[in-house]
Every structure is written in structure tokens, then in C-alpha cells.
XYZ file of C-alpha atoms in Angstrom:
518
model
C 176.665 154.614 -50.134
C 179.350 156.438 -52.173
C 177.196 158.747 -54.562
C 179.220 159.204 -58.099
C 179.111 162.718 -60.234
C 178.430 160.236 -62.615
C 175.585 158.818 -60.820
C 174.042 162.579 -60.391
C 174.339 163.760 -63.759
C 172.155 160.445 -64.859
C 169.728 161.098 -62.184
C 169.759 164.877 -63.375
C 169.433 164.119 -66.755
C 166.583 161.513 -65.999
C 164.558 164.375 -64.088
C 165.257 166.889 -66.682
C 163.429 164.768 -68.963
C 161.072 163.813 -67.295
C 160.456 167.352 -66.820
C 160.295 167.955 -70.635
C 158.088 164.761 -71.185
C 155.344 166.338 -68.433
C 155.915 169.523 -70.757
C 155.088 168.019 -73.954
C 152.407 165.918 -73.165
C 150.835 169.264 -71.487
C 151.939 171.406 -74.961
C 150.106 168.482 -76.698
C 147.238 169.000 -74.557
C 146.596 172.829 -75.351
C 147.328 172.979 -78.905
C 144.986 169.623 -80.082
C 142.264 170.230 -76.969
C 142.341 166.264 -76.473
C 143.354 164.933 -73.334
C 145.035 162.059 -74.815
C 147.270 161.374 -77.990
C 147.183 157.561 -78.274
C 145.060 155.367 -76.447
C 148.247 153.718 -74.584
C 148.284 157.089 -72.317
C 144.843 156.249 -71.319
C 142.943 153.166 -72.314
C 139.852 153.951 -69.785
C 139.099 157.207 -71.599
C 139.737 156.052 -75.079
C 137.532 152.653 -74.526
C 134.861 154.916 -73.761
C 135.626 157.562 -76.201
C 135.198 155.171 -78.734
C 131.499 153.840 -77.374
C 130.372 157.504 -77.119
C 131.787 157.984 -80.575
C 129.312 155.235 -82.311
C 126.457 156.062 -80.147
C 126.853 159.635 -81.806
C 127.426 158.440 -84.746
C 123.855 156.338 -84.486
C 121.751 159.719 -83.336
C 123.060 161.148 -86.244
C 122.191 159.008 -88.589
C 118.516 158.938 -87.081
C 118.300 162.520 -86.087
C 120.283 164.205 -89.344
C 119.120 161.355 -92.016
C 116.127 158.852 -91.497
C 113.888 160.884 -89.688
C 114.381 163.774 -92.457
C 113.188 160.954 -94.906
C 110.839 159.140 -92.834
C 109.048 162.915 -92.525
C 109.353 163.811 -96.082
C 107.887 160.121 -97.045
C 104.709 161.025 -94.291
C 104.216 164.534 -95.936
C 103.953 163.192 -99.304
C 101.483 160.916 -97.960
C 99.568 162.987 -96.140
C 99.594 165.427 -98.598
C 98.040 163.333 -101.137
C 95.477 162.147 -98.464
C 94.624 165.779 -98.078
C 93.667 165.970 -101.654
C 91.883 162.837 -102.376
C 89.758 164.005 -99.124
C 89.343 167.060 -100.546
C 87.956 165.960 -104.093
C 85.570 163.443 -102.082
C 84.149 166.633 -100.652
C 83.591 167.911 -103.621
C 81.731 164.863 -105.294
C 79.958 164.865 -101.564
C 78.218 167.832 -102.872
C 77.692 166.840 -106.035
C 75.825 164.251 -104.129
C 73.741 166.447 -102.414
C 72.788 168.829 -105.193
C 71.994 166.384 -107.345
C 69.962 164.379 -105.210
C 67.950 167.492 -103.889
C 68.034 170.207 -106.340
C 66.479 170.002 -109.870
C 69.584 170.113 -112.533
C 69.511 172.078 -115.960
C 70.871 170.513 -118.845
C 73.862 172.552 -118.800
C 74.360 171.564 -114.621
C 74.184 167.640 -115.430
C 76.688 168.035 -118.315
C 79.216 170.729 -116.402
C 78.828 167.946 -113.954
C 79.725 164.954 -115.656
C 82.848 166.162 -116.659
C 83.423 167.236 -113.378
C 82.889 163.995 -111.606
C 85.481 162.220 -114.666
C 88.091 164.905 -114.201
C 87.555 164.221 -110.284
C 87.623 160.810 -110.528
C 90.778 160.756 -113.151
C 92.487 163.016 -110.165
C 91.260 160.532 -107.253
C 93.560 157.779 -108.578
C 96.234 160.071 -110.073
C 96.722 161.043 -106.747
C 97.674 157.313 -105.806
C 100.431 157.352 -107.954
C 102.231 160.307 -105.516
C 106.116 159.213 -105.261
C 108.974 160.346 -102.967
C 112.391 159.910 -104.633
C 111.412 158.212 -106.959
C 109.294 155.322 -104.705
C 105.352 155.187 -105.142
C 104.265 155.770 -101.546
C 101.189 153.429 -101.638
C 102.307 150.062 -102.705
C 103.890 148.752 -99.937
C 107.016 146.775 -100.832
C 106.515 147.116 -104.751
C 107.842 151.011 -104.620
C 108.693 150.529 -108.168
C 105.167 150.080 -109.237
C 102.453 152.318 -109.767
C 99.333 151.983 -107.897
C 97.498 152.536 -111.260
C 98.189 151.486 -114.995
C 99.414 154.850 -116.332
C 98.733 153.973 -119.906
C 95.911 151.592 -121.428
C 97.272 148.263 -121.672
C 96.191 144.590 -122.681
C 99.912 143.323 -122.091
C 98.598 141.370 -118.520
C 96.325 138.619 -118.187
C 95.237 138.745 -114.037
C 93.665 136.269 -112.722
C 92.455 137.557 -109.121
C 90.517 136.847 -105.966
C 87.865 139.326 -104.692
C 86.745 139.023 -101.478
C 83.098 140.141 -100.587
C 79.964 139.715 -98.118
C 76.396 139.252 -98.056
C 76.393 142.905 -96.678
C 78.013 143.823 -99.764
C 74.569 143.186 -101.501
C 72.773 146.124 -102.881
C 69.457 147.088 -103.836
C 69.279 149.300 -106.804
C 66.787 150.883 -109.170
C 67.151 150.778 -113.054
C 65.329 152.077 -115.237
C 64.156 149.707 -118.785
C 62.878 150.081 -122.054
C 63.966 153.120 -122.992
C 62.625 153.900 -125.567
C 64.164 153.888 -129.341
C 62.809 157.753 -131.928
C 63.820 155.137 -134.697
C 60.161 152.876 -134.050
C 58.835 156.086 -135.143
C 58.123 155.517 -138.786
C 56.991 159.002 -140.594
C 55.679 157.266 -143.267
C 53.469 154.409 -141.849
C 52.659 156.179 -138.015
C 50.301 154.000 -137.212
C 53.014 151.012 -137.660
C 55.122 152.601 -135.395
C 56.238 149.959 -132.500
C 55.357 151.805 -129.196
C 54.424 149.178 -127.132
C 57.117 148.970 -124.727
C 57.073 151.267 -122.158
C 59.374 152.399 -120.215
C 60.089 150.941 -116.191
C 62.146 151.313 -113.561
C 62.614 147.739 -111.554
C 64.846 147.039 -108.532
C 67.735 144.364 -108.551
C 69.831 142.634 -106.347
C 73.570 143.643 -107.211
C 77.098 143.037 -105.872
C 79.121 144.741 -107.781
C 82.784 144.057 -108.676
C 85.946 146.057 -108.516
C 86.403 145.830 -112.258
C 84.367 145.872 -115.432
C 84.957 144.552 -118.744
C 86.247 141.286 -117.582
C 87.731 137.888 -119.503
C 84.713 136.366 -121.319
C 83.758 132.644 -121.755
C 84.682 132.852 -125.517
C 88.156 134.406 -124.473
C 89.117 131.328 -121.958
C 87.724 133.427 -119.075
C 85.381 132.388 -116.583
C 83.440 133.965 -113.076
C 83.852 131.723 -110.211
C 81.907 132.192 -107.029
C 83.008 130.324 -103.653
C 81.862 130.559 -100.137
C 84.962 129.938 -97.343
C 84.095 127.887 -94.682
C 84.380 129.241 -91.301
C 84.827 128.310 -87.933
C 83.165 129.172 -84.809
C 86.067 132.270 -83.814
C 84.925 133.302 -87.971
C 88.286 131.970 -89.291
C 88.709 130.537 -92.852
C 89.410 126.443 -92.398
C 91.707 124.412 -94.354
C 91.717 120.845 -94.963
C 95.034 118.434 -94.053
C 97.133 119.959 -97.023
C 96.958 124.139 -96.434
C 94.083 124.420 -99.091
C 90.854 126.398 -97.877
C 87.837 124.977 -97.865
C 84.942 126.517 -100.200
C 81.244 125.985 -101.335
C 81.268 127.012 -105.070
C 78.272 128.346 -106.564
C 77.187 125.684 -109.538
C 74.552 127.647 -111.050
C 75.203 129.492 -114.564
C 76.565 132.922 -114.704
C 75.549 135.034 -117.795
C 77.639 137.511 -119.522
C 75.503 140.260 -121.252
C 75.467 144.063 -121.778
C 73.434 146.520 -119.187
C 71.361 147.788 -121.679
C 69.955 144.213 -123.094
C 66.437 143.761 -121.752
C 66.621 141.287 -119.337
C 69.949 142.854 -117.913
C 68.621 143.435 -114.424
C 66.014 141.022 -114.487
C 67.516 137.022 -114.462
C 66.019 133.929 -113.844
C 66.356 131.998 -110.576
C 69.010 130.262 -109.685
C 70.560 132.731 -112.982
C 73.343 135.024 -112.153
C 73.848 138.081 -114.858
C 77.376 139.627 -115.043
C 77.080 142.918 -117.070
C 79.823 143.192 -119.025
C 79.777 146.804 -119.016
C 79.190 147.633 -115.190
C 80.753 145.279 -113.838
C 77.816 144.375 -111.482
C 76.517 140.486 -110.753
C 72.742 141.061 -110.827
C 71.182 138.229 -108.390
C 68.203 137.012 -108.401
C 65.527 137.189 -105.098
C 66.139 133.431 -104.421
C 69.831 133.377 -104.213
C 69.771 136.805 -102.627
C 67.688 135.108 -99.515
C 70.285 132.473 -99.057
C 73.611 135.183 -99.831
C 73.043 138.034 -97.739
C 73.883 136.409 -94.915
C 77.137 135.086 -95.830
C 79.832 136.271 -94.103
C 82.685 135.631 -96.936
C 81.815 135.303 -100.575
C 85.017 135.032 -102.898
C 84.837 136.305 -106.779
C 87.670 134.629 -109.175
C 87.506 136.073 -112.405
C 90.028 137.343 -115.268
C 91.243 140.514 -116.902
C 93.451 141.196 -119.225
C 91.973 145.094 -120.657
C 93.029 147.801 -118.610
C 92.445 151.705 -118.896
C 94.328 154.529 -118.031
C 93.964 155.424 -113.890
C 92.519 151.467 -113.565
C 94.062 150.437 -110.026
C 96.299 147.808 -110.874
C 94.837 144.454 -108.964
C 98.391 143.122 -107.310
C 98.004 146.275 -104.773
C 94.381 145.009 -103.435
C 93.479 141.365 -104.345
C 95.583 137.750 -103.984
C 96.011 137.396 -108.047
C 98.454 135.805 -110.426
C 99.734 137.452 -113.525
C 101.098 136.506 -116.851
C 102.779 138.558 -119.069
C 101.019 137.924 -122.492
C 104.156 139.883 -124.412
C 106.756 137.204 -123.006
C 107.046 134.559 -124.928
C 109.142 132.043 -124.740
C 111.260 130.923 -128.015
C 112.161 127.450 -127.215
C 108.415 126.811 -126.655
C 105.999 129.653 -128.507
C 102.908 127.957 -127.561
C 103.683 127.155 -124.018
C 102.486 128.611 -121.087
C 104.181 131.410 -119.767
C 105.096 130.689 -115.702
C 102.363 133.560 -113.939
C 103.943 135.789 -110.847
C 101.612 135.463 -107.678
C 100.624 138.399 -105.302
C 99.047 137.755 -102.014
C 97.266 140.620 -100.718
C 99.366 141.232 -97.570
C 100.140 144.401 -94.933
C 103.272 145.107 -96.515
C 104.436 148.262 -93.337
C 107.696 150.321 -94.709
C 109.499 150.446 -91.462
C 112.609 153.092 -90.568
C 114.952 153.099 -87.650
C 114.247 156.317 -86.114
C 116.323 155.516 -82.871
C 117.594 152.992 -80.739
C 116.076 149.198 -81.221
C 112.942 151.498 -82.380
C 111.427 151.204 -85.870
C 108.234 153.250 -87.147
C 105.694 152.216 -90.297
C 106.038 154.839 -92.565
C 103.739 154.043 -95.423
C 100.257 154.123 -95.523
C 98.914 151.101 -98.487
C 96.631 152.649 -100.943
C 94.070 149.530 -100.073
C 93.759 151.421 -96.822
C 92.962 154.545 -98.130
C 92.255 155.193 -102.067
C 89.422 152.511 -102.960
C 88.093 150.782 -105.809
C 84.761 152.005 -104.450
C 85.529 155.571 -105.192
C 85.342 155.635 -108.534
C 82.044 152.817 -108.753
C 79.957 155.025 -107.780
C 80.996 158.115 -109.833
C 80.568 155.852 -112.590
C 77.428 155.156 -111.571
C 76.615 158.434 -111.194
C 78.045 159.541 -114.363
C 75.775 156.625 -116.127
C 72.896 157.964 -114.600
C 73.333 161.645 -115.439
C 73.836 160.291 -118.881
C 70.688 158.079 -119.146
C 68.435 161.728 -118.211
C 70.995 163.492 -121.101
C 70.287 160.656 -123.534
C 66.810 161.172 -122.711
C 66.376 164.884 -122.872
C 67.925 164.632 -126.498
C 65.536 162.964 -127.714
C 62.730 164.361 -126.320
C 63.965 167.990 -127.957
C 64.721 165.915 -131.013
C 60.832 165.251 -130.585
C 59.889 168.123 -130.399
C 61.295 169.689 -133.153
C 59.924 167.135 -135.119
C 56.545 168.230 -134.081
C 57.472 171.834 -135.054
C 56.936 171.176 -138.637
C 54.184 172.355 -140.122
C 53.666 169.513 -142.961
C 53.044 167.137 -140.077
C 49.789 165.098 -141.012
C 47.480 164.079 -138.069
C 48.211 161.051 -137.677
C 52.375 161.720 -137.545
C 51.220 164.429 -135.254
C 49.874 161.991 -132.943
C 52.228 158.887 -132.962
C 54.876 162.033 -132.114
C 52.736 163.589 -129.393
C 52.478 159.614 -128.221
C 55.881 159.383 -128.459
C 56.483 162.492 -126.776
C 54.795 161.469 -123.641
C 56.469 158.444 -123.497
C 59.819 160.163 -123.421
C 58.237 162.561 -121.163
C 57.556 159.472 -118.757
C 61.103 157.885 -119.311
C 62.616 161.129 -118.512
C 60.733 161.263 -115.394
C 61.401 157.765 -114.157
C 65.411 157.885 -115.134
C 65.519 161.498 -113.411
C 63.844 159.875 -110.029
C 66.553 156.925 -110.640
C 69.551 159.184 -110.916
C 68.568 161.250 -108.105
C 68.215 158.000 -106.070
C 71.650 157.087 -107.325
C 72.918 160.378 -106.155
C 71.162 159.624 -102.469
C 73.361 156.229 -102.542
C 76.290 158.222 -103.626
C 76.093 160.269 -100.645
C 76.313 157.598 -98.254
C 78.926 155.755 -100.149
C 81.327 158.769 -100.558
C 80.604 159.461 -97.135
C 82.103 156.053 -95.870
C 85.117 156.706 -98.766
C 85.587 159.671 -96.777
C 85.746 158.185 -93.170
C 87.921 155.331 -94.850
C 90.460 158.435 -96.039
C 90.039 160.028 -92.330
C 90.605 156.929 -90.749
C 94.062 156.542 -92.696
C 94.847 160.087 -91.944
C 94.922 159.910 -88.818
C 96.552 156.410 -88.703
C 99.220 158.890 -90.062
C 98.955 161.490 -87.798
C 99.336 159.290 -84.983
C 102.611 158.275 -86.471
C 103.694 161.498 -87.413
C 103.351 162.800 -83.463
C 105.234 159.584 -82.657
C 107.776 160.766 -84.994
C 107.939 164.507 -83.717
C 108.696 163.073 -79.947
C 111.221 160.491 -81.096
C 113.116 163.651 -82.696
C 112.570 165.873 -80.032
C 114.269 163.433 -77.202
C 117.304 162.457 -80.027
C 117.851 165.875 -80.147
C 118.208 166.433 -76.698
C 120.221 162.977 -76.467
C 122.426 163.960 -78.899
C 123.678 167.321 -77.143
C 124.032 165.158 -73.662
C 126.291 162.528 -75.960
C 128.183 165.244 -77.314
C 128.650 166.428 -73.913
C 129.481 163.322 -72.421
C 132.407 163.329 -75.531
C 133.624 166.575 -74.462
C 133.950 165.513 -71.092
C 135.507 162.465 -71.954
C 138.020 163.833 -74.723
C 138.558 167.353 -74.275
C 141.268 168.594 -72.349
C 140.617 171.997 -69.731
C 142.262 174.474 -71.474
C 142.120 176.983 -67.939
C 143.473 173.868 -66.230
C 146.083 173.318 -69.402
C 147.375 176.494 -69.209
C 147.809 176.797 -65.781
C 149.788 172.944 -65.211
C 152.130 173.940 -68.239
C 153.399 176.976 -66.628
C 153.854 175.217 -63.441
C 155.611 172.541 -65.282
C 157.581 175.105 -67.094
C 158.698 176.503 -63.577
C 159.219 172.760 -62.513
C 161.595 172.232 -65.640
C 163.425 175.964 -65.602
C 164.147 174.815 -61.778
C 165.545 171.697 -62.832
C 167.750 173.521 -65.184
C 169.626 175.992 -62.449
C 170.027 173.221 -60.020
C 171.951 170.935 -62.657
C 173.781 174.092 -64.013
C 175.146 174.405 -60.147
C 175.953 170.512 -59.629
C 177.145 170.149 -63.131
C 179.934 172.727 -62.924
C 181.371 171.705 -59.245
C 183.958 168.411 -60.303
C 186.755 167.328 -57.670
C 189.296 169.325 -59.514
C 187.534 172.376 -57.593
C 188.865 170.759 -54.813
C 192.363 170.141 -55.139
């Protein structure tokens, strides 16, 4: 075959750029460290580049942003955990001093503000946020877990669900006795006949006090589920649970009326003021052993630090402030709660999610502040008391005293001396009770702890191995993407060589042409 000068300059030409191309895509290499420009020079590595790319992009957003928040949500948690724990331990020895030491006047008032200051803080502490979002209310991170101001704007209407074991047996003390029977001028006429008693009562006390009355449209309802043999609630053909309601009368009176802690059978006395249901013996025989009793009542007065009712009980509310225009006197549609697990979850790696919350129905209880009540009412009762046994006395102090006003005081005197005795025994018994009941507040806050804890190690692994995935990822990109800079280097100047080559042998073929021949 006849080989043209034209035919070797093309083929010279062709090689020399070649050459140059080889050169470029090397130059490329070294000055952007990528191995490839455009994914057309190498689809394998850029497929995968691009699946590396988004895995990394994944780690990162769990290792560098939701396990940040998912930590800073647990330590707000747990550090409000820490401190309701903490003030139980205080009111735990409370407890024990003032069930086994004698108090001074000064120790039972320096401790009754304590234990309201405590308690205040116990439910503060359930209003701890992160950014913004309460921490214990589940979904509803817009909503406090207690009413933050006094309000009467919400009517609820809630569900609370109790046992026979929820029963207690509790001393109060009656007749306590009035320094106004004493009549200075007639002391013979004065009325001390009552005396002063301390009975026990059956009691099963509700979350709330102060609730709807009868005269206010409000009632107390009392139900017993039915169960099965596995202990399940049953429901008839249309989803609606079968109950048992109690049909007997429930009576709405103060704590301090006479017959407060003493009802008739088959009577049930709510005191308005307590918030307990005082039972009598005959329906306490056939309760205790009820496995589910359900208490539907009303409220539509709440205080400041009250645990709002849509965080713990199924309830419906209606907001007494909106009214409608078209229709003033209507009834205003009521939201519904249903008391649910409501678990905040994050993605924290791969097809992996984690609860982060802990509900403040697992942990911060309605219980908790009961009995400080309690125990606040029956410091009080012995203050109350004391008072008017020094107001006694000073009466006695004055001289002008005639016998007989001296001895309807002195009478007097040793009646209050009695009361004082018998409400001292009752508040010391109170604080006995107090002990054991902060004690299981305290295992209920331990228990959530280290629900959290648990989670938190969880948490610490799952960090630990995306850290170590994400440097093998990042790795993997390198290899994938990078170019070998050593390697770089060293193929460009052999290409150079390659092209410079090139260059001298076309300079000698170019410049030999036929006329060199003639």
C-alpha cells in the first residue's frame, strides 16, 4: 500500500493529540485531585461516587445534627429528673423528722413553707422546655404540663382511672374545738360538750380538688369496667366498654363539716376541699377488691402549678371563652384527649429510630403533691391548735378572772390540750404515710431515670459506630474520587516525554517532501 505524506502528517497529527489529550486529562487530574471531570470519562466511579456521596450525607445529618438534639432533648430531661428526685429527698426527710422527732412551733411553720415552695418547684420543674418544646407532653410540645397562671377559662370533663388497692385508711381528727363557746360572761353556759376525736375512714382520693358541683351542672360518676379472664376491659358489639355504675348518692361537703369523714352506708362523701371520696365500711368490703374503678367528674377552676388533665387522663375540653356568634347559647364543640404513650422518636442512623421523651405521667405525679398537701393540712391543724391554746392561756393570765371563768378556761384548756395531742399523733401518722408514699414517688422518678439512661447509652454507641462509619465512608470517597497525586505526577511527566517525543519525530518527517529528492 502506497503510504501518502499526506496520509502521515494526519496520522502524526492524530498522535500528537492524542498525546496532548492524555496530557490534559492528567493536568486535570493534579490540579482538581479528582480522578474524573464528567461522569462520561467514568460512569462506574461516578455511579458510586454519587451513592457514597448520600450515604455521607445521611451520617451527617445523624452524627453532626439529630443526635446533637436528641442528646440535648435527654439532658434537659434528665436534668429535670435529677431535681424533682432531689426535692423528693428532701420532703423524704421531712417525712422522717416529722414523723419521729417532736417539732417546735417555729420547725412546723419553717416547714410548711418549705414543703409549698417544694411542692410549687416539683411541678415547675415539669414545665422544663428545649427550644422552645415542653419535654414532658408527648406530642402536645406546645403545651405546658401545668396551668402557668390560675384560670377558669376550661371546663374538663375527665376519666380517672383507679383500684380497690387505691383505697386508704386514714385517721382524722373531729370536733375541734371552737374559743368562741367560751362565753366570759355566762361560763357556766359555755357549750363544751363536744370533744374532740380522731376516727379512721375509708378514702380514695382524687387527682384534683375543688371539682364541678351539682348546682354548677357538675356531677361524680363512679363505674366499674368489666373484665375478662386475661384482665382486659370488654366492649359490647359497637366499641363501647362495658361498666357497672355505682347508683348510690354521692355527697358534696367541706372536710371540716362534722360528718365529713363519717357517711352513711351505701353514702359516698366527696370533700370539696380535699378532694378525697370518703367510703363507707360496707362499700369498702365490696371495692377493695376491684381491679378497675373509673372516676368521671368535672373541673373547670384551676391554680397556678395544677397539672393540666389532657397530659394524664382520657378527658374532653371546652373552651368556656369561645363563643360562638351565630349561636351564643349553643354548645361549644369540646376537643377530646385520650391518654395515650405518645414516644418522640429521632432517626439517629440507618432505618434506626430512638424515643427521646420521657411523658411527665411516667415520672412527675399527681400523687406528689397529695400528700404534701396532706401534710401541709396536718401541720396546720397542730398550728391552728397551738394558737389557741396560747390564746388560752393568756386569757387565764388575767388577774380579774372570777372562779368560775377560771374554770370553764382551765376546762377549756384541757380540752385543747387533748385536741392538740390527738391532731399531733394524726399528723405524725400522716407524716409515716408520707414516707412510704414519697418513697414510691421516688422509685416512680428512678424508674424513669433510668428508662432514660438506658436510652442515653443506646445513644452514646449509636454515635460512637457513626463516627467511625463516617471516617470509613469518607475513605471509601477518597478512594473512589481522589486522584494519586505521587501516581499523577509521575504519568504526566511520562506523558510529557511521550508528547515532546512525538514532537521531534514529526519535526523530522514533516520537513523531508519529494522535492528533497529531485
Amino acid at each position: 500500500m502506497r503510504v501518502t505524506n499526506k496520509m502521515m502528517t494526519n496520522n502524526m497529527l492524530y498522535n500528537i493529540n492524542n498525546n496532548k489529550n492524555a496530557m490534559s486529562k492528567l493536568e486535570m487530574q493534579y490540579a482538581t485531585g479528582l480522578k474524573i471531570q464528567k461522569p462520561s470519562e467514568d460512569p462506574i466511579i461516578a455511579v458510586r461516587a454519587l451513592k457514597l456521596r448520600t450515604n455521607l450525607s445521611e451520617l451527617n445529618q445523624y452524627y453532626e445534627r439529630n443526635i446533637p438534639d436528641a442528646y440535648a432533648w435527654m439532658d434537659a430531661t434528665e436534668s429535670s429528673l435529677e431535681v424533682v428526685n432531689d426535692i423528693l429527698t428532701q420532703v423524704h426527710t421531712y417525712c422522717v423528722q416529722g414523723a419521729n422527732d417532736p417539732l417546735t412551733e417555729e420547725d412546723r411553720n419553717n416547714i410548711v413553707k418549705t414543703l409549698e415552695e417544694l411542692k410549687q418547684q416539683i411541678y415547675q420543674e415539669g414545665n422544663t422546655n428545649y427550644a422552645g418544646r415542653y419535654v414532658f407532653t408527648g406530642f402536645k410540645t406546645d403545651t405546658s404540663l401545668v396551668f402557668n397562671e390560675p384560670t377558669s377559662q376550661y371546663n374538663y370533663k375527665m376519666t380517672e382511672c383507679l383500684a380497690g388497692t387505691d383505697i386508704d385508711l386514714i385517721k382524722r381528727p373531729i370536733y375541734s374545738l371552737d374559743i368562741n363557746a367560751y362565753n366570759p360572761d355566762d361560763p357556766q353556759a359555755s357549750d363544751f360538750t363536744q370533744k374532740p376525736n380522731v376516727i379512721e375512714a375509708y378514702r380514695l382520693r382524687l387527682a384534683y380538688d375543688d371539682l364541678k358541683k351539682e348546682d354548677e351542672d357538675g356531677t361524680i360518676k363512679v363505674t366499674f369496667p368489666t373484665l375478662d379472664e386475661e384482665g382486659k376491659y370488654q366492649y359490647d358489639e359497637d366499641g363501647v366498654l362495658i361498666e357497672e355504675e355505682y347508683s348510690g348518692d354521692i355527697v358534696f361537703m367541706g372536710s371540716t363539716e362534722a360528718s365529713a369523714y363519717e357517711p352513711e352506708e351505701g353514702v359516698i362523701h366527696y370533700l370539696t376541699d380535699t378532694g378525697e371520696l370518703i367510703i363507707p365500711p360496707d362499700l369498702y368490703n365490696e371495692w377493695s377488691n376491684r381491679p378497675s374503678i373509673h372516676v368521671e367528674y368535672e373541673k373547670n377552676k384551676f391554680f397556678k402549678n395544677d397539672l393540666r388533665p389532657e397530659h394524664y387522663f382520657d378527658c374532653t375540653v371546652t373552651d368556656l371563652s369561645d363563643v360562638n356568634e351565630d349561636d351564643p347559647d349553643g354548645e361549644q364543640e369540646p376537643l377530646v384527649y385520650t391518654k395515650q404513650n405518645q414516644q418522640l422518636q429521632y432517626e439517629i442512623n440507618f432505618s434506626q429510630k430512638m424515643t427521646i421523651n420521657t411523658q411527665g405521667s411516667d415520672a412527675i405525679l399527681h400523687d406528689s403533691g397529695r400528700i404534701i398537701d396532706e401534710m401541709v393540712s396536718a401541720i396546720n391543724n397542730v398550728i391552728d391548735t397551738q394558737t389557741k391554746i396560747d390564746e388560752t392561756k393568756k386569757m387565764l393570765s388575767d388577774s380579774s378572772l372570777t372562779e368560775q371563768q377560771k374554770a370553764a378556761l382551765n376546762e377549756m384548756l384541757g380540752i385543747l390540750n387533748t385536741e392538740y395531742t390527738l391532731k399531733t399523733e394524726v399528723m405524725q401518722s400522716c407524716f409515716a404515710r408520707g414516707l412510704t408514699e414519697i418513697e414510691k414517688q421516688q422509685n416512680v422518678v428512678s424508674v424513669a431515670s433510668a428508662d432514660l439512661g438506658s436510652r442515653y447509652v443506646r445513644l452514646q454507641l449509636t454515635e460512637s459506630r457513626l463516627s467511625t462509619e463516617q471516617t470509613d465512608f469518607e475513605e471509601m470517597l477518597s478512594n473512589n474520587e481522589d486522584a494519586d497525586i505521587v501516581d499523577t505526577v509521575i504519568n504526566y511527566n511520562s506523558q510529557e516525554t511521550i508528547y515532546n517525543a512525538a514532537l521531534s519525530a514529526a519535526a523530522k518527517v514533516v520537513k523531508n517532501t519529494l522535492l528533497d529528492f529531485i
